[in-house]
Coordinates of N, CA and C in Angstrom, one line a residue:
Chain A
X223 N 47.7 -197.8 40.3 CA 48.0 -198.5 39.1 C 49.3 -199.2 39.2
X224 N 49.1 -200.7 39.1 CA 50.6 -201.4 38.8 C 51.7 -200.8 37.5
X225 N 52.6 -200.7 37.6 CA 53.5 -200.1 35.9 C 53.8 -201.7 35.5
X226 N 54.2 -202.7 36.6 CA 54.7 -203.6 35.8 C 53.8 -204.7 36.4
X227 N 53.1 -205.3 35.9 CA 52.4 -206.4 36.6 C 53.1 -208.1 35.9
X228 N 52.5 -208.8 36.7 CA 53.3 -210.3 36.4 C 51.5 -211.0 36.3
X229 N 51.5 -212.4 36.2 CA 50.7 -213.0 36.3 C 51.2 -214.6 35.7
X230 N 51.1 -215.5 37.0 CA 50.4 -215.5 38.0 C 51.7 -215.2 39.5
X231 N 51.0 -215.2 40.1 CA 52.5 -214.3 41.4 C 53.0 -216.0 41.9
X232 N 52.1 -217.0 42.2 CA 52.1 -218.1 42.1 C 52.3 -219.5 41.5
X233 N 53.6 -220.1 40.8 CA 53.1 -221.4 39.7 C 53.7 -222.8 40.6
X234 N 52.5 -223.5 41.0 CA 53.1 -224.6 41.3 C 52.5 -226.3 40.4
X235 N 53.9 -226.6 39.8 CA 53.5 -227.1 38.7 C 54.4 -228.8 38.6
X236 N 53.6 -229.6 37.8 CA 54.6 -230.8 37.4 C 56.2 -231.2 36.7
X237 N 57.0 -232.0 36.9 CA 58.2 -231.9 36.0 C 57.3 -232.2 34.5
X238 N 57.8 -231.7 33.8 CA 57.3 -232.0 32.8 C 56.7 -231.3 31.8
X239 N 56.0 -230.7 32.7 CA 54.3 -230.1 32.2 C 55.1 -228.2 31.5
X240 N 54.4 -227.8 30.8 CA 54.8 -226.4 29.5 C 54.0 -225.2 30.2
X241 N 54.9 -224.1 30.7 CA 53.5 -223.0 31.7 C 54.7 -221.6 31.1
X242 N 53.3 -221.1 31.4 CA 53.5 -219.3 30.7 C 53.7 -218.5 32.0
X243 N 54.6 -217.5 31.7 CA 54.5 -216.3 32.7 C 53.7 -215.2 32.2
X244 N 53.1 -214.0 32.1 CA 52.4 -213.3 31.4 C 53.5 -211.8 31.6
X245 N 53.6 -211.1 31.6 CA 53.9 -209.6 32.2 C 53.8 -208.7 31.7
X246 N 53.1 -207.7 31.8 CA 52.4 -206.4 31.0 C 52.8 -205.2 31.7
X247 N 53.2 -203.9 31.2 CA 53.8 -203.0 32.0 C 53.5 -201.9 30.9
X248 N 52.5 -200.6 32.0 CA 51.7 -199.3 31.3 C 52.7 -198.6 31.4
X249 N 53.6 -198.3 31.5 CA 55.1 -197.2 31.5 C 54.9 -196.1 30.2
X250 N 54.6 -197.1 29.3 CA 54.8 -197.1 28.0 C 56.5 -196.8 27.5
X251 N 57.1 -198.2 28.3 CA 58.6 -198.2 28.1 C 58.9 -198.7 26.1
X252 N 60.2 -199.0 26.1 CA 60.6 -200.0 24.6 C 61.0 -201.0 25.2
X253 N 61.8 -201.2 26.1 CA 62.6 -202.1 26.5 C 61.9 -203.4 28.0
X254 N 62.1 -204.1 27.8 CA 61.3 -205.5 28.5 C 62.2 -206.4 28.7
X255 N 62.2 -206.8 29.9 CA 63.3 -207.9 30.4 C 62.4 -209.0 30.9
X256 N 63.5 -210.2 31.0 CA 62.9 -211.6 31.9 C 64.0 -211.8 32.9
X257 N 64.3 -211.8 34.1 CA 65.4 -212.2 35.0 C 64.8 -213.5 35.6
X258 N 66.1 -214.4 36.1 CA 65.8 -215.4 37.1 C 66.3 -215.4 38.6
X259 N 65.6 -215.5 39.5 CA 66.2 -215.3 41.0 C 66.3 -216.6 41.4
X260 N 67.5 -217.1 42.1 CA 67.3 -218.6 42.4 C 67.1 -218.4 44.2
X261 N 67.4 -219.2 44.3 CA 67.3 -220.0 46.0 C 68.3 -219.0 46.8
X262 N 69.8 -218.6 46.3 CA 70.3 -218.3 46.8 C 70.1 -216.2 46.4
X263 N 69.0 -216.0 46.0 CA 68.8 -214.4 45.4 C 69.3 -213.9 44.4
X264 N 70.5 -215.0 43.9 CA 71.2 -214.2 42.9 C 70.1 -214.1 41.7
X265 N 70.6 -213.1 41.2 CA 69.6 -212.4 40.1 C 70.6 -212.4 38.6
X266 N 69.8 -213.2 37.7 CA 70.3 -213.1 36.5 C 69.3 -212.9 35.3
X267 N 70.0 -211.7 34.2 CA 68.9 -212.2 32.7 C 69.1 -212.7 31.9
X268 N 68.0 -212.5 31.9 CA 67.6 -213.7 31.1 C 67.5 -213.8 29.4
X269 N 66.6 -212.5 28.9 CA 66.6 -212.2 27.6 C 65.6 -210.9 27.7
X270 N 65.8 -209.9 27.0 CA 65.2 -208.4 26.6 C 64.7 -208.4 25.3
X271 N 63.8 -207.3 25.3 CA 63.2 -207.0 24.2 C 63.2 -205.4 24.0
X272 N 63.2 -205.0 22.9 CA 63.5 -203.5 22.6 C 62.4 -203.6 21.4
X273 N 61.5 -202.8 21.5 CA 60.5 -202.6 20.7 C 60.2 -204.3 20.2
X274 N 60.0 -204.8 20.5 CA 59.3 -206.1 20.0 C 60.5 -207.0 19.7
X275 N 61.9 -206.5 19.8 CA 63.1 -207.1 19.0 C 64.2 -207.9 19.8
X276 N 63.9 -209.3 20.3 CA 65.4 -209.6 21.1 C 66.6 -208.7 21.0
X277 N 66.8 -208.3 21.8 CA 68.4 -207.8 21.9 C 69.3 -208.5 23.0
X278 N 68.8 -209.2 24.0 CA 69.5 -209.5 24.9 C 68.5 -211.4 24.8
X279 N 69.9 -212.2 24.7 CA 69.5 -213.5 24.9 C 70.3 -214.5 25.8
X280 N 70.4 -214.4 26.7 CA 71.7 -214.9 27.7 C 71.6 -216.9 27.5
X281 N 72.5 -217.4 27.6 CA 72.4 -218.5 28.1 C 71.8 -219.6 28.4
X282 N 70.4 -219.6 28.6 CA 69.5 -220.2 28.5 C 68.8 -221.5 28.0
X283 N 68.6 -222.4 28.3 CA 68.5 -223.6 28.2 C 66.7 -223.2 26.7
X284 N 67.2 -223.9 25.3 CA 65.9 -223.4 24.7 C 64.7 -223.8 25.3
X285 N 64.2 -224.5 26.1 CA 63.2 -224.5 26.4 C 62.4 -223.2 27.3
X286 N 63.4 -222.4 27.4 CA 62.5 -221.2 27.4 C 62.6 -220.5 26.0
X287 N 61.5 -219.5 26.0 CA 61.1 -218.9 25.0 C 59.9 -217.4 25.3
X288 N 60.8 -216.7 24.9 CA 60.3 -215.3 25.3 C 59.6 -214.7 24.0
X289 N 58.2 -214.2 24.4 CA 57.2 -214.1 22.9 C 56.7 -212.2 23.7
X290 N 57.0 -211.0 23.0 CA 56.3 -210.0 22.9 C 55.9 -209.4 21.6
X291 N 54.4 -210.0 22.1 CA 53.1 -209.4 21.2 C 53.1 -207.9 20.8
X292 N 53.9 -207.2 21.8 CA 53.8 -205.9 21.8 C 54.5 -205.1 22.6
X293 N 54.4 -203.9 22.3 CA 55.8 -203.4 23.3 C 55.3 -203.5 24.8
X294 N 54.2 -203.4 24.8 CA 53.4 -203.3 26.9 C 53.8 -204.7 27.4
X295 N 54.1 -206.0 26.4 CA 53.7 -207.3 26.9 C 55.1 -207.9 26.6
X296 N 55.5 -208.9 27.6 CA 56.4 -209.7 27.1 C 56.4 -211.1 28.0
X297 N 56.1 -212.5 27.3 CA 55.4 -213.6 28.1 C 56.5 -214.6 28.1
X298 N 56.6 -215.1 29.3 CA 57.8 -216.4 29.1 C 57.2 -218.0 29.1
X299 N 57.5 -218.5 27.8 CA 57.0 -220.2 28.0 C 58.3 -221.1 28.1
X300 N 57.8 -222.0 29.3 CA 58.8 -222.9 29.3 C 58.5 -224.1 29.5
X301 N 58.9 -225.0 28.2 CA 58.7 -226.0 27.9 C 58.9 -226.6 28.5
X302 N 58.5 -228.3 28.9 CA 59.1 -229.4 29.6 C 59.9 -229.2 31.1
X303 N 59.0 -228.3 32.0 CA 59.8 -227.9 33.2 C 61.0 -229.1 34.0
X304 N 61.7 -228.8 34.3 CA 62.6 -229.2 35.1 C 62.8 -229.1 36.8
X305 N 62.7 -229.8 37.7 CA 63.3 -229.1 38.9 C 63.9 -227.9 39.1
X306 N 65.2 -227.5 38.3 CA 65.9 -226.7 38.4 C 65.4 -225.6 38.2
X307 N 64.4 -225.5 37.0 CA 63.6 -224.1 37.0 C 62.9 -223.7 38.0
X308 N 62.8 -224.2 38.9 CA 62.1 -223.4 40.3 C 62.7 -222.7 40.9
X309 N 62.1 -221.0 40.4 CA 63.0 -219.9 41.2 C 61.8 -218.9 40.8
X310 N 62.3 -217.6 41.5 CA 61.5 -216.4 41.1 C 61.9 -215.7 39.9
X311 N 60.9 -215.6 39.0 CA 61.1 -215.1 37.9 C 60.7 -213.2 37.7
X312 N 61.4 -212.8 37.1 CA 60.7 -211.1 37.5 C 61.0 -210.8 35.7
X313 N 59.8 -210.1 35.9 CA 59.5 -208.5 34.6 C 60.6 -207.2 34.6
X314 N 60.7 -207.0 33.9 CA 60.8 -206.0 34.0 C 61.2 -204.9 33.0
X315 N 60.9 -203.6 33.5 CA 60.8 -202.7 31.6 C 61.6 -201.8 32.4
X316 N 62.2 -200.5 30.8 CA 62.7 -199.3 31.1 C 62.4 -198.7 30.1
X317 N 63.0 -197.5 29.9 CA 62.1 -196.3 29.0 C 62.8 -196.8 27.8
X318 N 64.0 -197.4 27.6 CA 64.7 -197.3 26.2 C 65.6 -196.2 25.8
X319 N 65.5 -195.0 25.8 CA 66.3 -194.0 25.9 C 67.4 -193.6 26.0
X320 N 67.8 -194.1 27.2 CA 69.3 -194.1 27.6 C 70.1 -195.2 27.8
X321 N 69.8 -196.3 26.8 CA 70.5 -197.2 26.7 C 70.7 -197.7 28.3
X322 N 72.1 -197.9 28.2 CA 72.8 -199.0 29.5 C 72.0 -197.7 31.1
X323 N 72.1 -196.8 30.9 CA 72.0 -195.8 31.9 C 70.7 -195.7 32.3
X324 N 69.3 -196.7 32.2 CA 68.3 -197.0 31.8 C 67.4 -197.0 33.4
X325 N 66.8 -196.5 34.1 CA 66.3 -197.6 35.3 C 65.8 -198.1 34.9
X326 N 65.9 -199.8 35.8 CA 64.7 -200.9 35.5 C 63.7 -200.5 36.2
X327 N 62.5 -200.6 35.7 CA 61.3 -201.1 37.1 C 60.9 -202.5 36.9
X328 N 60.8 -203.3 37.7 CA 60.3 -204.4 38.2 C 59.3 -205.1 38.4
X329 N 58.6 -206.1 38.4 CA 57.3 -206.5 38.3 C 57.3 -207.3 40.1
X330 N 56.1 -207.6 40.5 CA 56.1 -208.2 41.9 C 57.0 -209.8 41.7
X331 N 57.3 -210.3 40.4 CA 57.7 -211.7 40.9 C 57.1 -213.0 40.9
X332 N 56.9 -214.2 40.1 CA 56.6 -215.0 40.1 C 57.0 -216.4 40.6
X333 N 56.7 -216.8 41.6 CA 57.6 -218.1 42.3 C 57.2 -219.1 41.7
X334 N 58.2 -219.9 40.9 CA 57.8 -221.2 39.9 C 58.4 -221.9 40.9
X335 N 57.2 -223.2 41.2 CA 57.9 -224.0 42.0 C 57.4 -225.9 41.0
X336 N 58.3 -226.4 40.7 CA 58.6 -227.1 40.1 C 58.5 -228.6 41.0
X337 N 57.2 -229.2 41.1 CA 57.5 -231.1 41.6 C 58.0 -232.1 40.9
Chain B
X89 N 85.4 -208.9 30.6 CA 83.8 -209.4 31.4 C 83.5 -208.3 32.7
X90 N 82.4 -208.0 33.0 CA 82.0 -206.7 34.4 C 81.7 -207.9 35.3
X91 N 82.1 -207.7 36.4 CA 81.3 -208.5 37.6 C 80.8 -207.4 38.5
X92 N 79.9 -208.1 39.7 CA 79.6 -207.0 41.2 C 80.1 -207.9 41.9
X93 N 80.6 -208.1 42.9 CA 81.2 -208.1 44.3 C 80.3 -207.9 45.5
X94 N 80.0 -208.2 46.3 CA 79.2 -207.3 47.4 C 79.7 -208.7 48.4
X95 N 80.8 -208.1 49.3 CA 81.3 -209.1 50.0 C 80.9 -209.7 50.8
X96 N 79.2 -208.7 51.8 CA 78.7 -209.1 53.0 C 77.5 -209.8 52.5
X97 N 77.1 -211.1 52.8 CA 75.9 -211.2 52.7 C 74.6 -210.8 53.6
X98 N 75.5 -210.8 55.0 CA 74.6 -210.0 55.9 C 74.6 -208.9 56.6
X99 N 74.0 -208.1 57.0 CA 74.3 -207.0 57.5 C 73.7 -206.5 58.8
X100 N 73.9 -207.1 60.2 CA 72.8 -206.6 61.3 C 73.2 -205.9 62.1
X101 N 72.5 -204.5 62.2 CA 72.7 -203.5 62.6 C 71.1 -202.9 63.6
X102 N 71.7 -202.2 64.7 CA 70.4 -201.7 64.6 C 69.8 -200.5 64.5
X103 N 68.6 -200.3 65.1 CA 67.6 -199.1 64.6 C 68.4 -198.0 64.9
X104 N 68.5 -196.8 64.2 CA 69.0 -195.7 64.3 C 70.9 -195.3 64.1
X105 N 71.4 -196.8 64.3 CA 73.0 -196.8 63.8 C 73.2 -196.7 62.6
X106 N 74.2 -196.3 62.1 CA 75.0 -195.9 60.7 C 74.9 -197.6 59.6
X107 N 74.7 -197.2 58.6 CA 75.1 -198.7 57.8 C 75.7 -198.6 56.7
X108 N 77.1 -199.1 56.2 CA 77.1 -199.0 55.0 C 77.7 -200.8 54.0
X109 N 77.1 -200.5 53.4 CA 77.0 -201.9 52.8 C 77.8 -201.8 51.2
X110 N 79.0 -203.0 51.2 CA 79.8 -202.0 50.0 C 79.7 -203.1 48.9
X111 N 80.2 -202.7 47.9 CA 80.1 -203.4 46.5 C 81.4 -202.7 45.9
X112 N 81.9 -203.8 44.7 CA 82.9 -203.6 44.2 C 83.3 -203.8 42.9
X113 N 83.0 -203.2 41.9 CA 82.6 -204.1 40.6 C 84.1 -204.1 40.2
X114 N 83.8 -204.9 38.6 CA 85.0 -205.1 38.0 C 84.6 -204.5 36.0
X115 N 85.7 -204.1 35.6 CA 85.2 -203.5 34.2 C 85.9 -203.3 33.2
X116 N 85.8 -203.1 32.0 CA 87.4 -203.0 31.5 C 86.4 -201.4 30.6
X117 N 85.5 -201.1 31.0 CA 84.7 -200.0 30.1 C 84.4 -198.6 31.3
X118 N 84.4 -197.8 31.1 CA 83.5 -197.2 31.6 C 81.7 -197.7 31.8
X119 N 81.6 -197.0 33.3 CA 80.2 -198.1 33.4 C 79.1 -197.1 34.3
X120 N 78.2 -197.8 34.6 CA 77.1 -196.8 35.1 C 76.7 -197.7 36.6
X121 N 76.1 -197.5 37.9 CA 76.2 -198.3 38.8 C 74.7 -197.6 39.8
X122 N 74.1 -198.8 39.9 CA 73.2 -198.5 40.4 C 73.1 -199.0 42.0
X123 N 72.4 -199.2 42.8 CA 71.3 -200.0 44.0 C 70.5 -199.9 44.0
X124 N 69.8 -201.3 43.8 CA 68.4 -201.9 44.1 C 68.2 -202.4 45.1
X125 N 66.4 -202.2 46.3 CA 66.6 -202.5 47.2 C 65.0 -203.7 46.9
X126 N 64.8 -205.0 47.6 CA 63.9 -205.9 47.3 C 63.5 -206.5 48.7
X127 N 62.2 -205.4 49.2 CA 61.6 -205.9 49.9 C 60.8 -207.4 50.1
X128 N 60.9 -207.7 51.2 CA 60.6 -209.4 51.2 C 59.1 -209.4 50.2
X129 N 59.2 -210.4 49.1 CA 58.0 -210.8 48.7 C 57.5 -209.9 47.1
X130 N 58.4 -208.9 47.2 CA 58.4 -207.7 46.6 C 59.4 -207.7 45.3
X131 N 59.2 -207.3 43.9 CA 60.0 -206.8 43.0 C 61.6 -206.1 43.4
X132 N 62.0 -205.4 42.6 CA 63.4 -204.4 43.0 C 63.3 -203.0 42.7
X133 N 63.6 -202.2 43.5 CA 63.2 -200.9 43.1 C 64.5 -200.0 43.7
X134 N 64.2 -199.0 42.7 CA 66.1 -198.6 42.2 C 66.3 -197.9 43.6
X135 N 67.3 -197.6 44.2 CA 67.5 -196.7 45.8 C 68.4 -195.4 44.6
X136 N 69.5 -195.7 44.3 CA 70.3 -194.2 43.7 C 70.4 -195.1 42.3
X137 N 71.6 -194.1 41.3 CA 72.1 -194.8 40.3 C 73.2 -193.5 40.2
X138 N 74.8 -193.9 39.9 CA 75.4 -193.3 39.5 C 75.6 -193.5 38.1
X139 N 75.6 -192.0 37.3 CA 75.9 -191.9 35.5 C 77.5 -191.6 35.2
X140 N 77.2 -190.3 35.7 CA 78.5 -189.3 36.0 C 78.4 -188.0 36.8
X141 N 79.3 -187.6 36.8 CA 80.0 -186.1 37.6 C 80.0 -186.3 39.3
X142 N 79.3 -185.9 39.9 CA 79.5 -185.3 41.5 C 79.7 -187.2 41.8
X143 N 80.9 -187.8 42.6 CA 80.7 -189.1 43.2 C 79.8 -189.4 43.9
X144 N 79.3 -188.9 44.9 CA 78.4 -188.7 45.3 C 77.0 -188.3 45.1
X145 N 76.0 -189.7 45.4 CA 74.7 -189.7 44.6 C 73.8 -190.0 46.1
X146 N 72.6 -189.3 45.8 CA 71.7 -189.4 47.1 C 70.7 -190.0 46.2
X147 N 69.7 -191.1 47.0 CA 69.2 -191.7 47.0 C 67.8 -191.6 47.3
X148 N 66.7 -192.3 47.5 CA 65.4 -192.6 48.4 C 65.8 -193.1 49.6
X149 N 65.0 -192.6 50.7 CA 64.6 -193.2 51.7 C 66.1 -192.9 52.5
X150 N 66.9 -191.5 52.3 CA 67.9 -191.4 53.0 C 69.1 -192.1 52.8
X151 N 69.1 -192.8 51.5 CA 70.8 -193.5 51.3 C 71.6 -193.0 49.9
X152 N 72.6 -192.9 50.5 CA 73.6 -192.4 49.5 C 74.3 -193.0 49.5
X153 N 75.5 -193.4 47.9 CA 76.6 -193.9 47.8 C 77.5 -193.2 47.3
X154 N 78.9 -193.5 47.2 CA 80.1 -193.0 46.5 C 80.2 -193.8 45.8
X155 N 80.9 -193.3 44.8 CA 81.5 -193.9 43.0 C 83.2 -193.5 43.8
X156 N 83.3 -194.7 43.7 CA 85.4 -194.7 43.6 C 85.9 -195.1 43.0
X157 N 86.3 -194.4 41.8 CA 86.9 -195.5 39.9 C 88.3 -196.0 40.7
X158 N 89.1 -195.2 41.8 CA 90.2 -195.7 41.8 C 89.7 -196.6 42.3
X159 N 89.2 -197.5 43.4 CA 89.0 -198.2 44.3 C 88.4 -199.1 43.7
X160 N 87.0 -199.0 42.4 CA 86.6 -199.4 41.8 C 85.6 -200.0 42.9
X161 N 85.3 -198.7 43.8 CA 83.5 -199.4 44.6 C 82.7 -198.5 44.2
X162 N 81.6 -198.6 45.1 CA 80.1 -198.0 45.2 C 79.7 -198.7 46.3
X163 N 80.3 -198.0 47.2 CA 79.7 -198.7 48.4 C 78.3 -197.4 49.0
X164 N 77.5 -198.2 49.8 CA 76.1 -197.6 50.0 C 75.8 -197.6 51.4
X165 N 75.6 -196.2 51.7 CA 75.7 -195.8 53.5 C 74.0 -195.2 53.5
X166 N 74.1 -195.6 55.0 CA 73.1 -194.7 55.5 C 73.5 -194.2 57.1
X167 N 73.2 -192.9 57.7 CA 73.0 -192.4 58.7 C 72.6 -193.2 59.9
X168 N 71.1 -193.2 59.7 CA 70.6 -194.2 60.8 C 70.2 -194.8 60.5
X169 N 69.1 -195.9 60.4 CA 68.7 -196.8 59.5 C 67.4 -196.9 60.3
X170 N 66.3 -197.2 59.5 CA 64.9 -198.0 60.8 C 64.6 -199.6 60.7
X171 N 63.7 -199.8 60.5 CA 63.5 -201.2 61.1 C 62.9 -201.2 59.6
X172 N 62.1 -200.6 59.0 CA 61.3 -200.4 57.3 C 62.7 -200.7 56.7
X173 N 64.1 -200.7 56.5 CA 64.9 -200.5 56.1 C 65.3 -201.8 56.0
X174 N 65.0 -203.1 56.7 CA 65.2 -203.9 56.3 C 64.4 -204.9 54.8
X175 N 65.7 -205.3 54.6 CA 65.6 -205.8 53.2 C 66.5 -206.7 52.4
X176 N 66.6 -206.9 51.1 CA 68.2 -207.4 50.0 C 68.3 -206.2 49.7
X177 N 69.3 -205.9 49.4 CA 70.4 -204.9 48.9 C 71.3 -205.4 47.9
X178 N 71.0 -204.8 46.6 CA 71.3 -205.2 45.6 C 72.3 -203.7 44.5
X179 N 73.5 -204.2 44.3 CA 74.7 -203.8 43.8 C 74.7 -204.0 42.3
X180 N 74.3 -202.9 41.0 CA 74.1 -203.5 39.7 C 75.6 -202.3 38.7
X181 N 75.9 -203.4 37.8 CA 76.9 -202.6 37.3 C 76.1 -202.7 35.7
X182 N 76.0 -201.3 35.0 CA 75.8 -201.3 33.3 C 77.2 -200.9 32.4
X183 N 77.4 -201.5 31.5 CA 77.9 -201.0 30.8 C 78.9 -201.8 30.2
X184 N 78.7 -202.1 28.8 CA 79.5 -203.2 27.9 C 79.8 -202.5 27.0
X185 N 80.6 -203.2 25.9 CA 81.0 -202.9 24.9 C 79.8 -202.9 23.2
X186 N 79.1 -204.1 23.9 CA 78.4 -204.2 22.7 C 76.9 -202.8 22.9
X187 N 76.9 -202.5 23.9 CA 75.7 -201.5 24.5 C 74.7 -201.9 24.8
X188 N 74.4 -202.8 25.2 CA 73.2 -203.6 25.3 C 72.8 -203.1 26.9
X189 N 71.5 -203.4 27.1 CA 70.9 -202.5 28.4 C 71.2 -204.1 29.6
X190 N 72.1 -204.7 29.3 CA 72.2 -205.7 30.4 C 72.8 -205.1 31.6
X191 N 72.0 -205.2 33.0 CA 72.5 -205.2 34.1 C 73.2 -206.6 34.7
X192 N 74.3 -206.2 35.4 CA 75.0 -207.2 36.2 C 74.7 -207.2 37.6
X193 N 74.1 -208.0 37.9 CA 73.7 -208.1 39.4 C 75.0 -208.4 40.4
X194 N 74.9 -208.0 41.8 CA 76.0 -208.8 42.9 C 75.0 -209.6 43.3
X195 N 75.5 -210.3 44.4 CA 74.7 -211.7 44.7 C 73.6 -211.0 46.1
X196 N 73.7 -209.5 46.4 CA 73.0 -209.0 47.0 C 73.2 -209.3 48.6
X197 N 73.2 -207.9 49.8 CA 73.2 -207.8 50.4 C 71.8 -208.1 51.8
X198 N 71.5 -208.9 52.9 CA 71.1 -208.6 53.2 C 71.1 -207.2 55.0
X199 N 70.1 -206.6 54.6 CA 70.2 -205.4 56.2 C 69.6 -205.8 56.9
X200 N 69.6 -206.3 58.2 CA 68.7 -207.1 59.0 C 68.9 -205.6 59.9
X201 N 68.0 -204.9 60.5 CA 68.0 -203.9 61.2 C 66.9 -204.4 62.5
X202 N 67.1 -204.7 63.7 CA 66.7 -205.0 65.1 C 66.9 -203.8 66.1
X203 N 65.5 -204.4 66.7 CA 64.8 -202.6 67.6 C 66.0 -202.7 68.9

């Protein structure tokens, strides 16, 4: 059984064009992340959810927008893609519990690639 | 502001030699310090995490780090290393003021391990 799954592991898409990431995770964590991996691996987040509730919203250009239906699910849409958004996108949850002291788990990774 | 440091980006060593791959964060808090290791193609999946007490933390898959507040590293060894062992190596620091579960990534290590 996957704990964190992503969907689609694949997006190759137009400048322009509005695409969803999906990511669902049976842990039965509170806490739900969006990170971005670029070209060079660095790893940044993106924005969190704690029981259904933004708590973490970094930087981010609004054309993303992070929507969890529920605490298992938390989906990224991004409007009006750009070049620049082409990177690996990852999931990922923790129990909630211990705050900052938290492990993440991780989802396999979605490669957005952007024409 | 917390940063990670991780000075090497590469690391080639080979099968059964010693490796340690170091990170160096920055903080003005007390903080919590993990390694994530991200097999090609693959998510991140945690190797140790220091909280508190003993500096030394043992790991999966045979790797341990030390916690040095004076020195202000976490640098991450292994014994021998195998050829499975290659991967990114990733340096995460927690711990802010507002409490928020944000991890700070380093820009990640790679172990190239050759037979």
């Amino acid at each position: 059984d996957t704990a964190v799954s992503q969907t689609p592991k694949y997006l190759v898409t137009q400048m322009g064009n509005d695409k969803s990431i999906k990511c669902e995770q049976n842990l039965g964590h509170d806490t739900m992340y969006w990170y971005k991996q670029d070209s060079k691996k660095f790893l940044k987040i993106m924005f969190s959810y704690n029981n259904k509730e933004l708590i973490i919203n970094e930087t981010v250009p609004n054309r993303f927008s992070p929507k969890s239906p529920d605490k298992a699910h938390l989906n990224l849409h991004i409007n009006s893609l750009e070049l620049g958004d082409s990177a690996v996108y990852f999931c990922a949850s923790s129990q909630g519990t211990s705050g900052r002291a938290d492990t993440q788990y991780f989802g396999p990774g979605t490669r957005l690639t952007v024409l | 502001a917390q940063s990670v440091t991780q000075l090497d980006s590469q690391v080639p060593v080979f099968e059964e030699a010693p490796v340690e791959l170091r990170c160096n964060y920055s903080s003005s808090v007390s903080v919590y310090l993990f390694w994530y290791v991200q097999y090609p193609n693959q998510g991140l999946q945690l190797l140790l995490k220091y909280l508190s007490g003993s500096t030394l933390v043992k790991g999966i898959n045979g790797f341990e780090a030390e916690f040095n507040k004076s020195q202000t590293s976490f640098h991450l060894r292994k014994p021998s290393v195998h050829i499975s062992d290659t991967a990114e190596y990733f340096c995460a620091v927690s711990g802010s003021e507002d409490s928020s579960y944000k991890l700070i990534f380093g820009s990640g290590t790679r172990l190239l391990v050759r037979p």
